[in-house]
Coordinates of C-alpha atoms and ligand atoms in Angstrom, one line a residue:
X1 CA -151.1 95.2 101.1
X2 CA -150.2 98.7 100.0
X3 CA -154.0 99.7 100.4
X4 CA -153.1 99.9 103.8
X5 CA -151.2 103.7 104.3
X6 CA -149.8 102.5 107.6
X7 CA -149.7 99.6 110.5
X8 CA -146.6 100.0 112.9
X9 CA -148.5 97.3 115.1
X10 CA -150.2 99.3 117.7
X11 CA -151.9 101.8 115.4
X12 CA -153.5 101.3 111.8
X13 CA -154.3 104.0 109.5
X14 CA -156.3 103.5 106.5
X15 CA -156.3 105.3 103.2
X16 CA -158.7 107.7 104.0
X17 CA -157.0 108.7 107.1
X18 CA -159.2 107.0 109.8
X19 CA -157.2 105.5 112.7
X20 CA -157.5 102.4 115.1
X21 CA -155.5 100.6 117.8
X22 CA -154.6 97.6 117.8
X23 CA -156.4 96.6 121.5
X24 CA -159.2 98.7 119.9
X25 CA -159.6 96.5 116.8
X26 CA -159.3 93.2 119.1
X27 CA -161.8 94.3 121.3
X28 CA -164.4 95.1 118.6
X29 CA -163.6 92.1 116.3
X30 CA -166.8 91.2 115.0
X31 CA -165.8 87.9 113.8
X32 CA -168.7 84.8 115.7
X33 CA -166.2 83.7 118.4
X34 CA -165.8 87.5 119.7
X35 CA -169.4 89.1 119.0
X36 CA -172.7 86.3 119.8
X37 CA -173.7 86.0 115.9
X38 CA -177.5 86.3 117.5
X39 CA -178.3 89.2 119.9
X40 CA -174.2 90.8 119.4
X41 CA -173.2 90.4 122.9
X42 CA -169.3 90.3 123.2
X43 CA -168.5 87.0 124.4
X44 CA -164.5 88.1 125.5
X45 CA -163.7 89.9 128.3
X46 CA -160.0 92.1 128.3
X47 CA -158.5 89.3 129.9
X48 CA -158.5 87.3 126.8
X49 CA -156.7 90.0 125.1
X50 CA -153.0 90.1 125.3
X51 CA -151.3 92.5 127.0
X52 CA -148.8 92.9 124.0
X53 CA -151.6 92.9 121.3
X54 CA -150.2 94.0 118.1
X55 CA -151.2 94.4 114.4
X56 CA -149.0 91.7 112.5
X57 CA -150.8 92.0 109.2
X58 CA -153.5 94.6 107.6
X59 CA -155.0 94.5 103.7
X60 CA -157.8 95.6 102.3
X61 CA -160.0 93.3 99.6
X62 CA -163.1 95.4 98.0
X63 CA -165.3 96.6 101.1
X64 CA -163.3 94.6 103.9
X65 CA -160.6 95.3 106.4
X66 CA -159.1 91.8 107.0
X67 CA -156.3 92.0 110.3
X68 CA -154.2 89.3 111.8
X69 CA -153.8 90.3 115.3
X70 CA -150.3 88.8 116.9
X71 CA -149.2 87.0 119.3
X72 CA -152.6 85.3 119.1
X73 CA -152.5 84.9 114.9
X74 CA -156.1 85.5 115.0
X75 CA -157.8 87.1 111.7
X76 CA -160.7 89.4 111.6
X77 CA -162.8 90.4 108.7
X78 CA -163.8 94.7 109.5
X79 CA -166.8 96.3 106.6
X80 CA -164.9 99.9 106.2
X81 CA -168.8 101.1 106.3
X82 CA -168.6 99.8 109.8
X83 CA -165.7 101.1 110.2
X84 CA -166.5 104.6 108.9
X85 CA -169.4 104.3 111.6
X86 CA -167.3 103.6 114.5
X87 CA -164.5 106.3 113.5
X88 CA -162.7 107.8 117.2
X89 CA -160.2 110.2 115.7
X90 CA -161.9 113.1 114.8
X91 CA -163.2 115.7 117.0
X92 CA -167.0 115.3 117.8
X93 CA -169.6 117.9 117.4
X94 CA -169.4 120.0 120.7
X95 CA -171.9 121.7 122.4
X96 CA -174.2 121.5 125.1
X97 CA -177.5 120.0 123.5
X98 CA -177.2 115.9 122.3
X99 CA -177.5 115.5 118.3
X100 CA -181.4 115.7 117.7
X101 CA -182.7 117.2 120.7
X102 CA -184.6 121.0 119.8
X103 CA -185.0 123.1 123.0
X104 CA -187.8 126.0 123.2
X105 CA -189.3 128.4 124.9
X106 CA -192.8 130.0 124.9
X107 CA -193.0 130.1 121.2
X108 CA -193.5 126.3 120.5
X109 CA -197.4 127.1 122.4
X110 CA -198.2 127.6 118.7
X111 CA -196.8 124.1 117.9
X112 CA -197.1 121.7 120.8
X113 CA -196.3 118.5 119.7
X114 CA -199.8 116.1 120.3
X115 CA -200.4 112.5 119.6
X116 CA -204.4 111.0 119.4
X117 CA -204.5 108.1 121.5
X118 CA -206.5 105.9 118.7
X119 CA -204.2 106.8 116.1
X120 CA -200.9 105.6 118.1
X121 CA -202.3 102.4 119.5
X122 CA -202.7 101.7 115.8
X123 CA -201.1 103.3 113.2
X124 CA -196.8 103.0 113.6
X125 CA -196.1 106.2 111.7
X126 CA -198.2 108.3 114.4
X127 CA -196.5 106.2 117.1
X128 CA -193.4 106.4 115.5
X129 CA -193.9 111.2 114.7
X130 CA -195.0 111.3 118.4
X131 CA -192.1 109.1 120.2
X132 CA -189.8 111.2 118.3
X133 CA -191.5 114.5 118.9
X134 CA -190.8 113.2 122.7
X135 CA -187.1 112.2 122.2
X136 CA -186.6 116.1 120.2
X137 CA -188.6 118.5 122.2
X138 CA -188.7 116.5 126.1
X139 CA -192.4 116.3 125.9
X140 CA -195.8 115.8 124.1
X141 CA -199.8 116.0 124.6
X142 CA -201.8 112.8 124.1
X143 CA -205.5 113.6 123.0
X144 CA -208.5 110.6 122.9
X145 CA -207.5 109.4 126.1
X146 CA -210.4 107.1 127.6
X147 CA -211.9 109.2 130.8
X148 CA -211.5 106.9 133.0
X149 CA -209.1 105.4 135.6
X150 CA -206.1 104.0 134.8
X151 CA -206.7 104.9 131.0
X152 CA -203.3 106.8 131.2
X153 CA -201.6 103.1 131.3
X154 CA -202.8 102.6 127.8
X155 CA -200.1 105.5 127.0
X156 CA -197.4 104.1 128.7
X157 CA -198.1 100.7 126.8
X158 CA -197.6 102.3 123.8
X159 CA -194.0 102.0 124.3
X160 CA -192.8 101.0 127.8
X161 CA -193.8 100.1 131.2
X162 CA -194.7 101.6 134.7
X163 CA -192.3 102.4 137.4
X164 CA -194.2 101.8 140.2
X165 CA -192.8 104.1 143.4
X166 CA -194.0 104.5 146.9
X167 CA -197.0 107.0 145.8
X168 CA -198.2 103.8 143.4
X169 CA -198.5 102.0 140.7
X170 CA -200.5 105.8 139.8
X171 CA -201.3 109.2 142.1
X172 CA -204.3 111.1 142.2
X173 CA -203.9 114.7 142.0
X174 CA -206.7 116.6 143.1
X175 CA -207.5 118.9 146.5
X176 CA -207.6 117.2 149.6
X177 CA -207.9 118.1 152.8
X178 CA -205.0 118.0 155.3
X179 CA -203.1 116.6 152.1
X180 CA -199.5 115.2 152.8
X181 CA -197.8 116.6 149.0
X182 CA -198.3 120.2 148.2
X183 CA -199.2 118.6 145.0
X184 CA -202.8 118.1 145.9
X185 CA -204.0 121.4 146.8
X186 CA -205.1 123.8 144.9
X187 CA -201.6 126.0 145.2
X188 CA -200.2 127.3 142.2
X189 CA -196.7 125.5 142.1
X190 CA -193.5 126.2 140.8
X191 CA -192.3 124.7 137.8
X192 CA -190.1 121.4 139.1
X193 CA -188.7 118.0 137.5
X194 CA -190.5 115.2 139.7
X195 CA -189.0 113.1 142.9
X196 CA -185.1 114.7 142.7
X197 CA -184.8 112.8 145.6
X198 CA -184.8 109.4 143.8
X199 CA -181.6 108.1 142.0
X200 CA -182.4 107.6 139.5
X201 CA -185.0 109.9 139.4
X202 CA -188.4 108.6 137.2
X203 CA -187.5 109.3 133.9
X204 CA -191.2 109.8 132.4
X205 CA -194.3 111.5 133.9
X206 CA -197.3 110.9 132.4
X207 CA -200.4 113.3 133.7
X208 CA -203.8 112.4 132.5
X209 CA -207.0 114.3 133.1
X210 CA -210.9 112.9 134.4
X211 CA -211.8 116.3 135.4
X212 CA -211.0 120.1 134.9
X213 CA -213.8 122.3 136.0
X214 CA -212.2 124.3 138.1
X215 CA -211.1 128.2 137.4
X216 CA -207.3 127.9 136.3
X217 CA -205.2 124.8 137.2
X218 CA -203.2 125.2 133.7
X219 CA -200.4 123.0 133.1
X220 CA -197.2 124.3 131.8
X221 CA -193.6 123.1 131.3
X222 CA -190.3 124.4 130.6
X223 CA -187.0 123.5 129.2
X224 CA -185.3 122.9 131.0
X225 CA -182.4 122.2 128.6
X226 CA -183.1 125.4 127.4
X227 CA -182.8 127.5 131.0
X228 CA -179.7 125.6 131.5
X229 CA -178.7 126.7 128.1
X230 CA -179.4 130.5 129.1
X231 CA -177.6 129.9 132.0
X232 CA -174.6 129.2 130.0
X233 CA -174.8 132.0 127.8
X234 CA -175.6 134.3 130.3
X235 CA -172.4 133.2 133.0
X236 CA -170.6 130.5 132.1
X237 CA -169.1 130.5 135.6
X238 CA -172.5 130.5 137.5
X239 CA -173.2 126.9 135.3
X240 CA -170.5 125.5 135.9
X241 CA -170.9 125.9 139.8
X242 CA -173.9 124.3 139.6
X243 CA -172.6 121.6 137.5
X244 CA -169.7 121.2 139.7
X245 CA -171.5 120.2 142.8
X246 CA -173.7 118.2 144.0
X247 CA -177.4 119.6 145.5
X248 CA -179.0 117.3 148.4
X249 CA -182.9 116.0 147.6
X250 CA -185.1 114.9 150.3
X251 CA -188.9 113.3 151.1
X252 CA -189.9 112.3 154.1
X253 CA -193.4 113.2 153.8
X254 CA -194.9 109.8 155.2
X255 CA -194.3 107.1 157.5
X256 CA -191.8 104.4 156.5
X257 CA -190.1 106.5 153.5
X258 CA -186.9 108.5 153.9
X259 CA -185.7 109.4 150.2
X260 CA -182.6 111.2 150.2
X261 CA -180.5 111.8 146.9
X262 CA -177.3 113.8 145.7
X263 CA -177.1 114.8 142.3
X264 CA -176.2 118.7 140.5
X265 CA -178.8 121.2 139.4
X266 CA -177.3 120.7 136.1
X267 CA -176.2 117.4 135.0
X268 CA -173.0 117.4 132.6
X269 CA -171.6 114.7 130.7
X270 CA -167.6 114.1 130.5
X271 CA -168.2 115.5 126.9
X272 CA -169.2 118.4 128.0
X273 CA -172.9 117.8 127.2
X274 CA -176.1 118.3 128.8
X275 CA -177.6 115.1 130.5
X276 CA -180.1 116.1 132.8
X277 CA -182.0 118.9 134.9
X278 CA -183.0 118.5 138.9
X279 CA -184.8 121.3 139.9
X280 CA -188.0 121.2 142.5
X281 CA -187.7 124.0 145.9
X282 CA -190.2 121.4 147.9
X283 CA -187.6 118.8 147.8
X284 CA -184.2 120.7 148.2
X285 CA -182.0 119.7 151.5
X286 CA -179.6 121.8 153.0
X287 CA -177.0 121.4 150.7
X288 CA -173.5 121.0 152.5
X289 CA -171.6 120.0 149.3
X290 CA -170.2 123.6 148.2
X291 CA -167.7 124.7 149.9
X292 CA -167.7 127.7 152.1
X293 CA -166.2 130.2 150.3
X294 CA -168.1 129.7 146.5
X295 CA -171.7 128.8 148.9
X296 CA -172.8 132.3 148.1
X297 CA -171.6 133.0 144.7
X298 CA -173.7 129.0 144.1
X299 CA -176.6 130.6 145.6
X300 CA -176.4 133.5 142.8
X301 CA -176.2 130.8 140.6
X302 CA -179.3 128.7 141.5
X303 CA -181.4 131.9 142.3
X304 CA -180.4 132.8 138.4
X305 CA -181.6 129.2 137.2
X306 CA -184.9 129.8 139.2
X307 CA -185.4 133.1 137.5
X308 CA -184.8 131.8 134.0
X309 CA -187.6 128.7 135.0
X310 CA -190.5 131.4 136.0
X311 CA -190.0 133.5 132.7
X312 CA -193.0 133.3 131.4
X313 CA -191.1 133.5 127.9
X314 CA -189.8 130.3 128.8
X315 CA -193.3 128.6 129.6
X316 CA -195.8 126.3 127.3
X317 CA -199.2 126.5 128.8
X318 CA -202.1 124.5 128.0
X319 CA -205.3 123.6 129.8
X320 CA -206.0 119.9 129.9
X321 CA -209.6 118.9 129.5
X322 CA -211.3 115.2 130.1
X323 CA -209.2 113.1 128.1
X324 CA -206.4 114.5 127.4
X325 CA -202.7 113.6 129.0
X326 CA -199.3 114.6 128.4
X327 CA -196.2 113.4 129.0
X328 CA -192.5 114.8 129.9
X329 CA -189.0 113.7 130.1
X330 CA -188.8 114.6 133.7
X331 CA -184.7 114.8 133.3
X332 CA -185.3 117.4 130.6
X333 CA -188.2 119.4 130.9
X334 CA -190.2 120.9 134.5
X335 CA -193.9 121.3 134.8
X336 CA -196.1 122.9 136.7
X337 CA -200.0 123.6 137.5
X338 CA -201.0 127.0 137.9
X339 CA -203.1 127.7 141.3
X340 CA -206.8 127.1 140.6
X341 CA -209.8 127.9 142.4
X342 CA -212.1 125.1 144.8
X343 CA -215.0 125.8 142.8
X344 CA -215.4 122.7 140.4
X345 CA -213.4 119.9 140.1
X346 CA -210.1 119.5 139.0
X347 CA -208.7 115.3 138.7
X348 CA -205.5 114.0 137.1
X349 CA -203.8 110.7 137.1
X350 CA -200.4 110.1 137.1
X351 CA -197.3 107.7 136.4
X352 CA -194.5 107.0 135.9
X353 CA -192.5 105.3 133.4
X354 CA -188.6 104.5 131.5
X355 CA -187.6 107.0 128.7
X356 CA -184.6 103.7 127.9
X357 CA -188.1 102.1 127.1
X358 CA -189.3 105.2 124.9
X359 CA -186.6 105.5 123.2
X360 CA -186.2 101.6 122.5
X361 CA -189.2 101.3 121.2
X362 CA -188.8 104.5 119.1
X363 CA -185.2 103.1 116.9
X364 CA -186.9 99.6 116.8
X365 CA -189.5 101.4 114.9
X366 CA -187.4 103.7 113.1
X367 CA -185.2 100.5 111.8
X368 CA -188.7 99.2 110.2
X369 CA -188.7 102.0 108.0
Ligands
FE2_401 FE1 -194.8 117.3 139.7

C-alpha cells in the first residue's frame, strides 16, 4: 500500500524512515506460531527461515505493520510502537557509561544512597528507590539490619539469592590468628573488586556488621566506573591496553581449591561500553598475556589505574556500626577496610549474591508502577 515508502524485498523502509530486513522481520515475527503467546520464548530456530527470505508484500492499517514474507507466504501483524522500540538503524548513544548508570567520586559521602531494612522488606517503593539507587550508583547502605548471624540473608531475599562459593554459604571477617585471607586481619587493605579469580566473578557483596569497636576499620568504596572513566580521559591509549588484554587471577590459599581466571582490568563491550572492573593486587598472577614489547608501557597503565583507586577524592568512607550492611556491584565498584586497631572488636558477615537477580526484581517492580 503506498503507506509503505519502500520494500525491494530484502529491506523495508517505513514512512518515518525506520528500516528492517527482511530475515530481521522473520526472525522477530511476533505472530503465536513464532513467539510462545505465554512467557515470549521464540519457538523457531534460523533453520526454519529460508535462506531466500524476501518481503513479498508490506501495508500499513492504523497502528499495524502487516508483511507477507515469501517463499513461505506467511503474514505477520508488527505494532509500529513496537517497532519504533526495536529500531537498529540509527546510531546509539556512545560513550563509556550504560544509559542510567551515575558514577562518583568522594562527593556522593554527602549523599550515600541507604535503604532501612524494615522499610524494604515491606514497603515496594523503598524496595523499589533502593534497588535502583544500586543499579545507578554500583552500591548502597542497608540500615535496621537484625544484629545477629545470618541476618545479612534477609537483604539478599529482598531481591535474589546466595551464591554460595568455597569460603560458604557466608564468611566471617574479623582478626584471627595465623589467618589464611589477608582479609581477616586487622591490615588496612587496598581497595579491590572481590574473587577476580572466579569467572564469573560474584556479582554482589553484601557486608553486614555484629561488631565495630575497634579504632578505625572504616569501609570505603570506589568507582570503579569512574577510575576507569579517568583513565580514559587521562590516556586513552593506557585504557585501551588494559582493555585489550587479558590479566591472570589466582587463589590457592587452601587445600583442595586452585582458582585461576583470565579476564582484562577493564572490561569493554563490542559497543565500546564499559562492562566491568577486576582489580584486587592479592589475587593478581603473573600475567603472560601482553606481549613483550607493550609489557612495560601495560604496567604504566595498571600502575595509573591503581593511583586513580587510592585517590582519596575518589573514596566514600563510612563506618559501619551493629546493624548496619551495605552492598556493592562487585563488577563496578571496589571496597575496602581501612587498618584498625586489636583493641575492641571488629565482626562482619558476608555474601554473596546475583545482580541478574537485583536487577530482575528491580524492572518487575518498576512494571507494577
Ligand atoms: Fe573484599
Amino acid at each position: 500500500m503506498a503507506d509503505v515508502i519502500q520494500n525491494d524485498g530484502q529491506t523495508l523502509t517505513l514512512p518515518n524512515g525506520a528500516r528492517f530486513h527482511a530475515v530481521w522481520l522473520r526472525d522477530n515475527a511476533l505472530d503465536a506460531d513464532t513467539r510462545a503467546p505465554g512467557n515470549g520464548q521464540r519457538l523457531i530456530t534460523l533453520a526454519d527461515i529460508p535462506d531466500d527470505i524476501a518481503i513479498s508484500n508490506a501495508a500499513i492499517a492504523g497502528d499495524i505493520l502487516t508483511v507477507t514474507f515469501a517463499p513461505e507466504n506467511k503474514t505477520c501483524d508488527f505494532p509500529l510502537a513496537w517497532l519504533d522500540a526495536h529500531r537498529y538503524d540509527q546510531p546509539r548513544p556512545g560513550g563509556l557509561i550504560a544509559d542510567g548508570l551515575t558514577t562518583w567520586d568522594a562527593s556522593l559521602n554527602a549523599d550515600v544512597p541507604t535503604g532501612h531494612l524494615p522499610d524494604l522488606q515491606t514497603s515496594p517503593d523503598a524496595l523499589r528507590a533502593w534497588l535502583s539507587a544500586v543499579r545507578k550508583f554500583g552500591f548502597a547502605k542497608v540500615t535496621g539490619v537484625p544484629v545477629s548471624e545470618g541476618s545479612l540473608f534477609q537483604i539478599v531475599d529482598l531481591f535474589g539469592y546466595v551464591r554460595e562459593t568455597n569460603y560458604g554459604r557466608l564468611f566471617e571477617v574479623r582478626t584471627e590468628v595465623n589467618p589464611v585471607n589477608l582479609a581477616y586481619t586487622g591490615l588496612g587493605l587496598q581497595a579491590h573488586t572481590d574473587n577476580p579469580y572466579r569467572d564469573p566473578a560474584p556479582t554482589l557483596q553484601i557486608l553486614a556488621c555484629l561488631e565495630n569497636s575497634a579504632d578505625g576499620g572504616e569501609n570505603m568504596v570506589v568507582d570503579g566506573f569512574r577510575v576507569a572513566e579517568r583513565l580514559h580521559r587521562e590516556n586513552p591509549g593506557w585504557f585501551n591496553l588494559l582493555a585489550g588484554h587479558s590479566m591472570r587471577f589466582a587463589y590457592a590459599g587452601e587445600a583442595g581449591v586452585a582458582l585461576h581466571a583470565r579476564r582484562p582490568l577493564v572490561d569493554v563491550s563490542p559497543e565500546g561500553q564499559l562492562i566491568g572492573v577486576r582489580f584486587n593486587a592479592r589475587s593478581a598472577a603473573p600475567n603472560v598475556d601482553v606481549p613483550f614489547d607493550k609489557m612495560a608501557d601495560w604496567y604504566a597503565a595498571y600502575r595509573r589505574m591503581s593511583q586513580i583507586i587510592d585517590d582519596p577524592a575518589m573514596e566514600v568512607t563510612f563506618k559501619l556500626a551493629p546493624g548496619e550492611a551495605f552492598i556493592v556491584d562487585n563488577t563496578r565498584v571496589l571496597h575496602a577496610r581501612k587498618g584498625y586497631s586489636g583493641a575492641g572488636h571488629r565482626w562482619l558477615q558476608g555474601c554473596y549474591a546475583d545482580k541478574d537477580g537485583l536487577l530482575s526484581t528491580l524492572v518487575a517492580l518498576e512494571a507494577q508502577t
